[in-house]
Coordinates of C-alpha atoms in Angstrom, one line a residue:
Chain A
M1 CA -11.5 6.5 -14.0
E2 CA -12.9 6.8 -10.4
L3 CA -11.8 4.3 -7.8
F4 CA -13.8 3.0 -4.9
Y5 CA -12.4 1.5 -1.8
S6 CA -13.4 -1.7 0.0
R7 CA -10.9 -3.4 2.3
E8 CA -13.3 -6.3 2.7
I9 CA -13.6 -7.1 -1.0
A10 CA -10.7 -9.5 -0.7
A11 CA -12.5 -11.4 2.0
G12 CA -15.5 -11.9 -0.3
E13 CA -17.6 -8.8 0.7
R14 CA -19.6 -7.6 -2.3
V15 CA -21.2 -4.5 -0.8
L16 CA -19.7 -0.9 -0.8
D17 CA -20.0 0.8 2.6
R18 CA -22.4 3.7 3.2
Q19 CA -19.9 6.4 2.3
E20 CA -18.6 4.8 -0.9
S21 CA -22.2 3.8 -1.9
G22 CA -23.4 7.3 -1.5
H23 CA -20.6 8.7 -3.6
C24 CA -21.1 6.0 -6.2
I25 CA -24.9 6.3 -6.6
K26 CA -25.8 9.8 -5.4
V27 CA -22.8 11.8 -6.5
L28 CA -21.6 9.9 -9.6
R29 CA -25.1 8.6 -10.4
H30 CA -24.0 5.1 -11.2
R31 CA -26.9 2.6 -12.0
E32 CA -27.4 -1.1 -12.0
G33 CA -25.2 -2.8 -14.7
D34 CA -22.6 0.0 -14.6
T35 CA -18.9 -1.1 -14.4
I36 CA -17.0 0.4 -11.4
H37 CA -13.4 -0.1 -10.2
I38 CA -12.7 -0.9 -6.6
V39 CA -9.3 -1.2 -4.8
D40 CA -8.8 -3.3 -1.7
G41 CA -6.0 -1.2 -0.3
C42 CA -3.7 -4.2 -0.4
G43 CA -2.6 -3.8 -4.1
C44 CA -5.5 -5.3 -6.0
L45 CA -7.9 -3.5 -8.4
Y46 CA -11.3 -5.2 -9.1
R47 CA -13.4 -4.5 -12.1
C48 CA -16.9 -4.9 -10.9
R49 CA -20.5 -4.6 -12.1
I50 CA -23.2 -3.0 -10.0
T51 CA -26.1 -5.5 -9.3
K52 CA -28.0 -3.3 -6.8
A53 CA -27.6 0.5 -7.0
D54 CA -28.4 1.2 -3.3
P55 CA -27.0 4.6 -2.1
N56 CA -26.5 3.0 1.4
A57 CA -25.2 -0.4 0.4
T58 CA -24.3 -0.8 -3.3
V59 CA -24.1 -4.5 -4.3
F60 CA -21.7 -5.6 -7.0
E61 CA -20.1 -8.6 -8.6
V62 CA -16.4 -8.9 -9.5
E63 CA -15.6 -9.4 -13.2
E64 CA -11.9 -9.1 -13.2
T65 CA -9.0 -8.9 -10.6
I66 CA -5.8 -7.0 -11.4
E67 CA -3.0 -7.5 -8.9
G68 CA -0.2 -5.0 -8.1
Y69 CA -2.2 -2.1 -9.4
G70 CA -0.2 1.1 -9.2
A71 CA 2.6 -0.7 -7.3
H72 CA 6.1 0.7 -6.9
P73 CA 9.2 -1.5 -7.1
Y74 CA 10.4 -0.9 -3.5
H75 CA 9.1 -1.0 0.1
L76 CA 9.5 2.3 2.0
T77 CA 8.7 3.0 5.6
M78 CA 8.9 6.7 6.5
A79 CA 9.2 7.4 10.3
V80 CA 8.6 11.1 10.8
A81 CA 8.2 13.3 13.9
P82 CA 4.9 15.2 13.3
P83 CA 5.4 19.0 13.7
K84 CA 3.3 21.2 15.9
N85 CA 1.2 22.2 12.9
I86 CA -0.4 18.9 12.0
D87 CA -1.5 20.2 8.6
R88 CA 2.1 19.9 7.5
F89 CA 2.2 16.3 8.5
E90 CA -1.1 15.6 6.7
W91 CA 0.3 17.3 3.7
F92 CA 3.3 14.9 3.8
C93 CA 1.0 11.9 4.1
E94 CA -0.9 13.0 1.0
K95 CA 2.2 13.7 -1.1
A96 CA 4.2 10.7 0.0
T97 CA 1.2 8.5 -0.9
E98 CA 1.1 10.0 -4.4
T99 CA 4.8 9.5 -4.8
G100 CA 5.1 6.0 -3.3
V101 CA 5.4 5.0 0.3
D102 CA 4.2 1.9 2.1
V103 CA 4.2 2.6 5.8
I104 CA 4.1 6.0 7.6
V105 CA 5.1 5.9 11.3
P106 CA 4.7 9.1 13.3
I107 CA 7.5 9.1 15.9
V108 CA 8.0 11.0 19.2
G109 CA 11.5 11.7 20.4
D110 CA 13.5 13.6 23.1
Y111 CA 13.1 17.0 21.3
S112 CA 9.6 16.4 19.9
E113 CA 7.2 19.4 20.2
R114 CA 4.2 17.2 19.5
K115 CA 3.7 14.4 22.0
V116 CA 0.2 13.4 20.9
F117 CA -1.1 12.3 17.5
K118 CA -4.6 11.4 16.3
G119 CA -4.5 9.6 13.0
D120 CA -8.1 9.7 11.9
R121 CA -7.8 12.7 9.5
C122 CA -4.5 11.4 8.2
E123 CA -6.0 8.0 7.4
R124 CA -8.8 9.7 5.3
I125 CA -6.2 11.9 3.5
I126 CA -4.1 8.8 2.7
I127 CA -7.0 6.8 1.4
S128 CA -8.2 9.7 -0.9
A129 CA -4.7 10.4 -2.1
A130 CA -4.2 6.7 -2.9
K131 CA -7.5 6.6 -4.8
Q132 CA -6.8 9.8 -6.6
S133 CA -3.3 8.6 -7.7
H134 CA -4.6 5.2 -8.6
K135 CA -2.8 3.0 -6.1
G136 CA -4.2 -0.4 -5.3
A137 CA -2.1 -0.5 -2.1
I138 CA -3.0 2.1 0.5
P139 CA -0.1 3.1 2.8
S140 CA -0.6 2.1 6.4
L141 CA -0.4 4.7 9.1
A142 CA 1.1 3.5 12.4
A143 CA 0.3 4.8 15.9
L144 CA 2.7 7.3 17.5
T145 CA 5.9 5.4 18.3
P146 CA 8.8 6.4 20.6
V147 CA 12.0 7.0 18.7
R148 CA 14.0 4.6 20.9
E149 CA 11.4 1.8 20.3
F150 CA 11.6 2.3 16.6
L151 CA 15.4 2.5 16.5
M152 CA 15.6 -1.0 18.1
R153 CA 12.9 -2.5 15.8
D154 CA 13.9 -5.5 13.6
F155 CA 13.2 -5.1 9.8
A156 CA 13.4 -7.5 6.9
P157 CA 16.9 -8.8 6.2
G158 CA 18.7 -6.4 3.8
T159 CA 16.6 -3.4 4.7
Q160 CA 18.5 -0.1 4.4
K161 CA 18.0 1.9 7.6
Y162 CA 18.6 5.6 7.1
I163 CA 18.4 8.3 9.8
C164 CA 18.6 12.0 8.8
Y165 CA 20.7 14.1 11.2
C166 CA 21.8 17.7 10.7
S167 CA 24.9 17.7 12.8
D168 CA 28.1 15.7 12.3
V169 CA 29.0 12.9 14.8
E170 CA 32.6 12.2 15.6
G171 CA 33.7 8.8 14.4
A172 CA 30.4 8.2 12.5
Q173 CA 30.2 8.5 8.7
K174 CA 27.3 10.6 7.3
I175 CA 26.6 10.4 3.6
H176 CA 24.1 12.0 1.2
I177 CA 21.0 9.9 0.7
R178 CA 21.8 9.9 -3.1
E179 CA 25.1 8.1 -2.3
A180 CA 23.5 5.8 0.2
L181 CA 20.9 4.7 -2.4
A182 CA 23.6 4.4 -5.1
A183 CA 25.7 2.2 -2.8
A184 CA 22.8 -0.3 -2.5
P185 CA 21.6 -0.7 -6.1
D186 CA 19.9 -4.0 -5.4
S187 CA 18.1 -3.0 -2.2
R188 CA 14.3 -2.7 -2.4
D189 CA 13.6 -2.2 1.3
F190 CA 14.1 1.1 3.0
V191 CA 13.3 2.8 6.3
V192 CA 14.0 6.5 6.7
M193 CA 13.7 8.5 10.0
I194 CA 13.1 12.2 10.0
G195 CA 13.3 13.9 13.4
P196 CA 11.5 16.9 14.9
E197 CA 12.5 20.6 14.5
G198 CA 15.0 20.2 17.2
D199 CA 16.4 17.1 15.5
F200 CA 17.3 13.8 17.3
S201 CA 19.1 13.9 20.6
R202 CA 22.7 12.8 20.8
D203 CA 21.5 9.8 22.9
E204 CA 19.0 8.8 20.2
I205 CA 21.8 9.1 17.5
S206 CA 24.1 6.9 19.6
L207 CA 21.4 4.3 19.9
A208 CA 20.8 4.5 16.2
L209 CA 24.5 3.9 15.4
A210 CA 24.6 1.0 17.9
H211 CA 21.7 -0.5 16.0
G212 CA 23.2 -0.2 12.5
W213 CA 21.4 2.9 11.2
Q214 CA 23.2 4.9 8.5
L215 CA 23.4 8.6 9.1
I216 CA 22.3 10.5 6.0
S217 CA 22.1 14.0 4.8
L218 CA 19.6 15.6 2.4
G219 CA 22.0 18.3 1.2
D220 CA 22.6 21.8 2.4
S221 CA 19.1 23.3 2.3
R222 CA 17.3 24.0 5.6
L223 CA 14.2 22.0 5.1
R224 CA 11.1 21.8 7.3
I225 CA 10.2 18.4 8.7
E226 CA 7.6 17.6 6.1
T227 CA 9.7 18.9 3.2
A228 CA 12.7 16.8 4.4
A229 CA 10.4 13.8 4.7
L230 CA 9.0 14.2 1.2
T231 CA 12.5 14.9 -0.2
A232 CA 13.7 11.6 1.2
T233 CA 10.6 9.9 -0.2
S234 CA 11.3 11.4 -3.6
A235 CA 15.0 10.3 -3.4
V236 CA 14.0 6.7 -2.9
Y237 CA 11.2 6.9 -5.6
L238 CA 13.5 8.6 -8.1
S239 CA 16.3 6.1 -7.5
R240 CA 14.2 3.0 -8.0
V241 CA 11.6 3.7 -10.7
Chain B
M1 CA 18.4 33.3 13.8
E2 CA 15.6 35.5 12.4
L3 CA 16.1 37.0 9.0
F4 CA 14.7 40.3 7.8
Y5 CA 14.3 41.3 4.2
S6 CA 15.3 44.5 2.4
R7 CA 15.7 44.5 -1.3
E8 CA 17.0 48.1 -1.2
I9 CA 19.9 47.4 1.3
A10 CA 22.2 46.6 -1.6
A11 CA 21.5 50.1 -3.0
G12 CA 22.5 51.7 0.3
E13 CA 19.1 51.9 2.0
R14 CA 19.6 51.5 5.8
V15 CA 16.0 51.5 6.9
L16 CA 13.6 48.5 7.3
D17 CA 10.2 49.0 5.7
R18 CA 7.1 49.4 7.9
Q19 CA 6.2 45.6 8.0
E20 CA 9.8 44.4 8.8
S21 CA 10.3 47.2 11.3
G22 CA 7.1 46.3 13.1
H23 CA 8.1 42.6 13.2
C24 CA 11.6 43.5 14.4
I25 CA 10.6 46.0 17.1
K26 CA 7.1 45.2 18.2
V27 CA 7.1 41.4 17.8
L28 CA 10.7 40.4 18.4
R29 CA 11.3 43.4 20.8
H30 CA 14.7 44.4 19.3
R31 CA 16.3 47.5 20.8
E32 CA 18.9 50.0 19.7
G33 CA 22.3 48.3 19.5
D34 CA 20.9 44.9 18.8
T35 CA 22.5 42.8 16.0
I36 CA 20.0 41.7 13.3
H37 CA 20.5 39.8 10.1
I38 CA 19.0 41.1 6.8
V39 CA 18.9 39.4 3.4
D40 CA 18.7 41.4 0.2
G41 CA 16.9 38.7 -1.8
C42 CA 19.8 38.6 -4.3
G43 CA 22.1 36.2 -2.3
C44 CA 23.7 38.5 0.3
L45 CA 23.3 38.3 4.1
Y46 CA 24.0 41.5 6.0
R47 CA 24.9 41.5 9.8
C48 CA 23.6 44.8 11.0
R49 CA 23.3 46.9 14.2
I50 CA 20.1 48.8 15.0
T51 CA 20.8 52.5 15.4
K52 CA 17.2 53.6 15.7
A53 CA 14.5 51.1 17.0
D54 CA 11.6 52.7 15.2
P55 CA 8.6 50.3 14.8
N56 CA 7.7 52.0 11.6
A57 CA 11.2 52.7 10.1
T58 CA 14.0 50.9 11.9
V59 CA 17.4 52.3 11.1
F60 CA 20.5 50.2 11.1
E61 CA 24.1 50.1 10.0
V62 CA 25.8 47.2 8.2
E63 CA 28.7 45.6 10.0
E64 CA 29.3 42.6 7.8
T65 CA 28.3 41.3 4.3
I66 CA 28.2 37.6 3.5
E67 CA 27.7 36.7 -0.2
G68 CA 26.0 33.6 -1.5
Y69 CA 24.2 33.0 1.7
G70 CA 22.2 29.7 1.5
A71 CA 23.0 29.4 -2.2
H72 CA 22.6 26.2 -4.1
P73 CA 25.2 25.0 -6.8
Y74 CA 22.8 25.2 -9.8
H75 CA 20.3 27.5 -11.4
L76 CA 16.8 26.1 -11.8
T77 CA 13.8 27.6 -13.5
M78 CA 10.5 25.7 -12.9
A79 CA 7.7 26.5 -15.4
V80 CA 4.5 25.1 -14.0
A81 CA 0.9 25.3 -15.0
P82 CA -1.0 26.5 -11.9
P83 CA -3.9 24.1 -11.1
K84 CA -7.5 25.3 -10.5
N85 CA -6.9 25.1 -6.7
I86 CA -4.3 27.9 -6.3
D87 CA -3.4 26.7 -2.8
R88 CA -1.6 23.8 -4.4
F89 CA 0.5 26.1 -6.5
E90 CA 1.3 28.3 -3.5
W91 CA 2.3 25.1 -1.7
F92 CA 4.7 24.2 -4.5
C93 CA 6.2 27.8 -4.4
E94 CA 6.9 27.4 -0.6
K95 CA 8.4 23.9 -0.9
A96 CA 10.5 24.6 -4.0
T97 CA 11.9 27.7 -2.3
E98 CA 12.9 25.7 0.7
T99 CA 14.5 23.0 -1.5
G100 CA 16.2 25.3 -4.0
V101 CA 14.7 27.0 -7.1
D102 CA 15.7 30.3 -8.7
V103 CA 12.8 31.2 -11.0
I104 CA 9.2 30.1 -10.9
V105 CA 7.2 30.7 -14.1
P106 CA 3.4 30.1 -14.1
I107 CA 2.5 28.9 -17.6
V108 CA -0.8 28.7 -19.4
G109 CA -1.2 26.1 -22.2
D110 CA -3.8 24.6 -24.6
Y111 CA -5.3 22.4 -21.8
S112 CA -4.9 24.7 -18.9
E113 CA -7.9 24.9 -16.5
R114 CA -6.5 28.1 -15.0
K115 CA -6.1 31.0 -17.4
V116 CA -5.6 33.8 -14.9
F117 CA -3.0 34.1 -12.1
K118 CA -2.4 36.7 -9.4
G119 CA 1.0 36.4 -7.9
D120 CA 0.8 38.7 -4.8
R121 CA 0.1 35.9 -2.3
C122 CA 2.7 33.6 -3.9
E123 CA 5.3 36.4 -3.7
R124 CA 4.7 36.7 0.1
I125 CA 4.8 32.9 0.5
I126 CA 8.1 32.7 -1.4
I127 CA 9.7 35.6 0.6
S128 CA 8.7 34.0 4.0
A129 CA 9.8 30.6 2.9
A130 CA 13.2 32.0 1.8
K131 CA 13.6 33.8 5.1
Q132 CA 12.5 30.7 7.1
S133 CA 14.9 28.4 5.2
H134 CA 17.8 31.0 5.4
K135 CA 18.2 31.8 1.7
G136 CA 19.9 35.0 0.8
A137 CA 18.5 34.8 -2.7
I138 CA 14.7 34.9 -3.0
P139 CA 13.3 33.0 -6.1
S140 CA 11.6 35.3 -8.6
L141 CA 8.0 34.7 -9.6
A142 CA 7.3 35.6 -13.3
A143 CA 3.9 36.7 -14.7
L144 CA 1.6 34.1 -16.3
T145 CA 3.4 33.1 -19.6
P146 CA 1.9 31.3 -22.6
V147 CA 3.5 27.8 -23.1
R148 CA 4.4 28.5 -26.7
E149 CA 6.1 31.7 -25.8
F150 CA 8.1 30.0 -23.1
L151 CA 9.0 27.0 -25.4
M152 CA 10.6 29.4 -27.9
R153 CA 12.5 31.4 -25.3
D154 CA 16.4 31.5 -25.4
F155 CA 18.2 30.4 -22.3
A156 CA 21.9 30.5 -21.2
P157 CA 24.1 28.3 -23.4
G158 CA 24.3 24.8 -22.0
T159 CA 21.0 25.0 -20.2
Q160 CA 19.2 21.7 -19.9
K161 CA 15.6 22.1 -21.1
Y162 CA 13.3 19.3 -19.8
I163 CA 9.6 19.0 -20.5
C164 CA 7.5 16.4 -18.6
Y165 CA 5.1 14.6 -20.7
C166 CA 2.9 11.6 -19.7
S167 CA 2.4 10.0 -23.2
D168 CA 4.9 8.7 -25.6
V169 CA 5.7 10.5 -28.8
E170 CA 6.6 8.5 -31.9
G171 CA 10.1 9.1 -33.0
A172 CA 11.0 11.1 -29.9
Q173 CA 13.0 9.7 -27.0
K174 CA 11.7 10.2 -23.5
I175 CA 14.0 9.5 -20.6
H176 CA 13.6 9.5 -16.8
I177 CA 14.7 12.8 -15.2
R178 CA 17.3 10.8 -13.2
E179 CA 18.9 9.6 -16.5
A180 CA 18.7 13.1 -18.0
L181 CA 20.5 14.6 -15.0
A182 CA 23.1 11.8 -14.9
A183 CA 23.8 12.4 -18.7
A184 CA 24.7 16.0 -18.0
P185 CA 26.9 15.8 -14.9
D186 CA 28.6 19.2 -15.5
S187 CA 25.4 21.1 -16.2
R188 CA 24.3 23.7 -13.7
D189 CA 21.5 25.4 -15.6
F190 CA 18.1 23.7 -15.8
V191 CA 14.6 24.5 -16.9
V192 CA 11.8 22.1 -16.3
M193 CA 8.2 22.4 -17.6
I194 CA 5.3 20.8 -15.9
G195 CA 1.9 21.0 -17.7
P196 CA -1.7 21.2 -16.6
E197 CA -3.9 18.3 -15.4
G198 CA -4.7 17.6 -19.1
D199 CA -0.9 17.7 -19.9
F200 CA 0.6 19.5 -22.8
S201 CA -1.1 19.3 -26.2
R202 CA 0.5 17.4 -29.1
D203 CA 1.1 20.7 -30.9
E204 CA 2.9 22.1 -27.8
I205 CA 5.1 19.0 -27.6
S206 CA 5.9 19.2 -31.3
L207 CA 7.0 22.8 -30.8
A208 CA 9.0 21.7 -27.8
L209 CA 10.8 19.0 -29.8
A210 CA 11.5 21.5 -32.6
H211 CA 13.1 23.8 -30.1
G212 CA 15.4 21.3 -28.5
W213 CA 13.5 20.4 -25.4
Q214 CA 14.1 16.9 -23.9
L215 CA 11.0 14.9 -23.1
I216 CA 11.3 13.5 -19.6
S217 CA 9.4 11.2 -17.3
L218 CA 9.1 11.3 -13.5
G219 CA 8.5 7.6 -13.1
D220 CA 5.2 5.7 -13.0
S221 CA 3.3 7.3 -10.2
R222 CA 0.3 9.5 -11.1
L223 CA 1.4 12.8 -9.6
R224 CA -0.7 15.9 -9.2
I225 CA 0.8 19.0 -10.9
E226 CA 2.3 20.4 -7.7
T227 CA 3.7 17.1 -6.6
A228 CA 5.3 16.5 -10.1
A229 CA 6.8 20.0 -9.9
L230 CA 8.3 19.5 -6.5
T231 CA 9.5 16.0 -7.4
A232 CA 11.4 17.5 -10.4
T233 CA 12.8 20.2 -8.2
S234 CA 14.0 17.6 -5.7
A235 CA 15.5 15.5 -8.5
V236 CA 17.6 18.5 -9.6
Y237 CA 18.5 19.4 -6.0
L238 CA 19.4 15.8 -5.0
S239 CA 21.5 15.4 -8.1
R240 CA 23.6 18.5 -7.6
V241 CA 24.1 19.0 -3.8

């Protein structure tokens, strides 16, 4: 089953945009009267019938609305420092979307190699991954955010805030993400921070500890940024579904 | 710390091959007397001193041998049906190597889209991923193997044999890989099978059940082959380290 995407459908819009219309009519050769399925990117799937098979502006009517389509039973924000090679970050965005993530926040810290980030390509990759893996909700991609600003941000009460750090910190407890997840069996809200190749700075970690972040480890393997980020995403996914 | 690779070092060979020599002398500009680190691909790290800085055949002597370098506390064989787009399988090989896998077996089943597989590029990707993630042991890549042949293979006593299957099978119990791993806390040997886009055939699943394979699920997300394979690899890794 092919999914189309229209963020405006929830607001009453009944026309597919040019790109989706072209794909629907020119590529998939849908005709008037055909049933198609559209997601709004916010969790709803709409079963629709084409009333005007226009390759530039396909018109449809909604026959059924299914909420929480392809939803996962947790809310996960992944804050990750994009590596120099942006393909690796785009790859993480695709795989995390398939697995189950809600918000992706590219972060820039003291030891970041990459200080600029353009999200357009990532946005497209996330949307197509969400459609391909049949998710009604499309993860949102935030703008590049300074690590310090993110560390001091307020999250929903009960949110588990994990920060991956390779070194040990005197006087601070660091636990395996598996243990952290097991220690909070009823939690459904998670935020995980993954730093750059050079990791977070000591100052950033001190700020994290001062703001109630839990230091976590992902085990002994030396993982690239994007692999660590997906491993953490999988850890949350595997522990909650 | 840069790692070099010489499978022959364990057999007494004290010369780097042309490619590694060129990288060592031309790219990294090492000189006679420099200390370099070499892995044998079987788990050992060797601290060596260059005695002849030849860009075609660098000669060295071994000063220290460290066993079990970068080892993980389990043995995992991943048998995965390579997708049409081979890049996705190569990506899995790289990420699984970083995370911790021992044997990768490309398999071909009743519903496989890809019936041929050339391993040369994968081999190189696995070696560079192992060096990059500081693993003394380099995962082995098997030749393309028929699913039925693999299903009937004998493994070390106590090996947990998991086969991922999307549908339910009447009379057969399917459990989440997390529960399967939790139910075998002392197991250290695992084999996981991931089928093609079209999944395994009913005949293949019947054969699997007849040969003691445990049906497992990876949760509700619709994962691509390579994402499912890495998720299973991460599940084993996260449960044992």
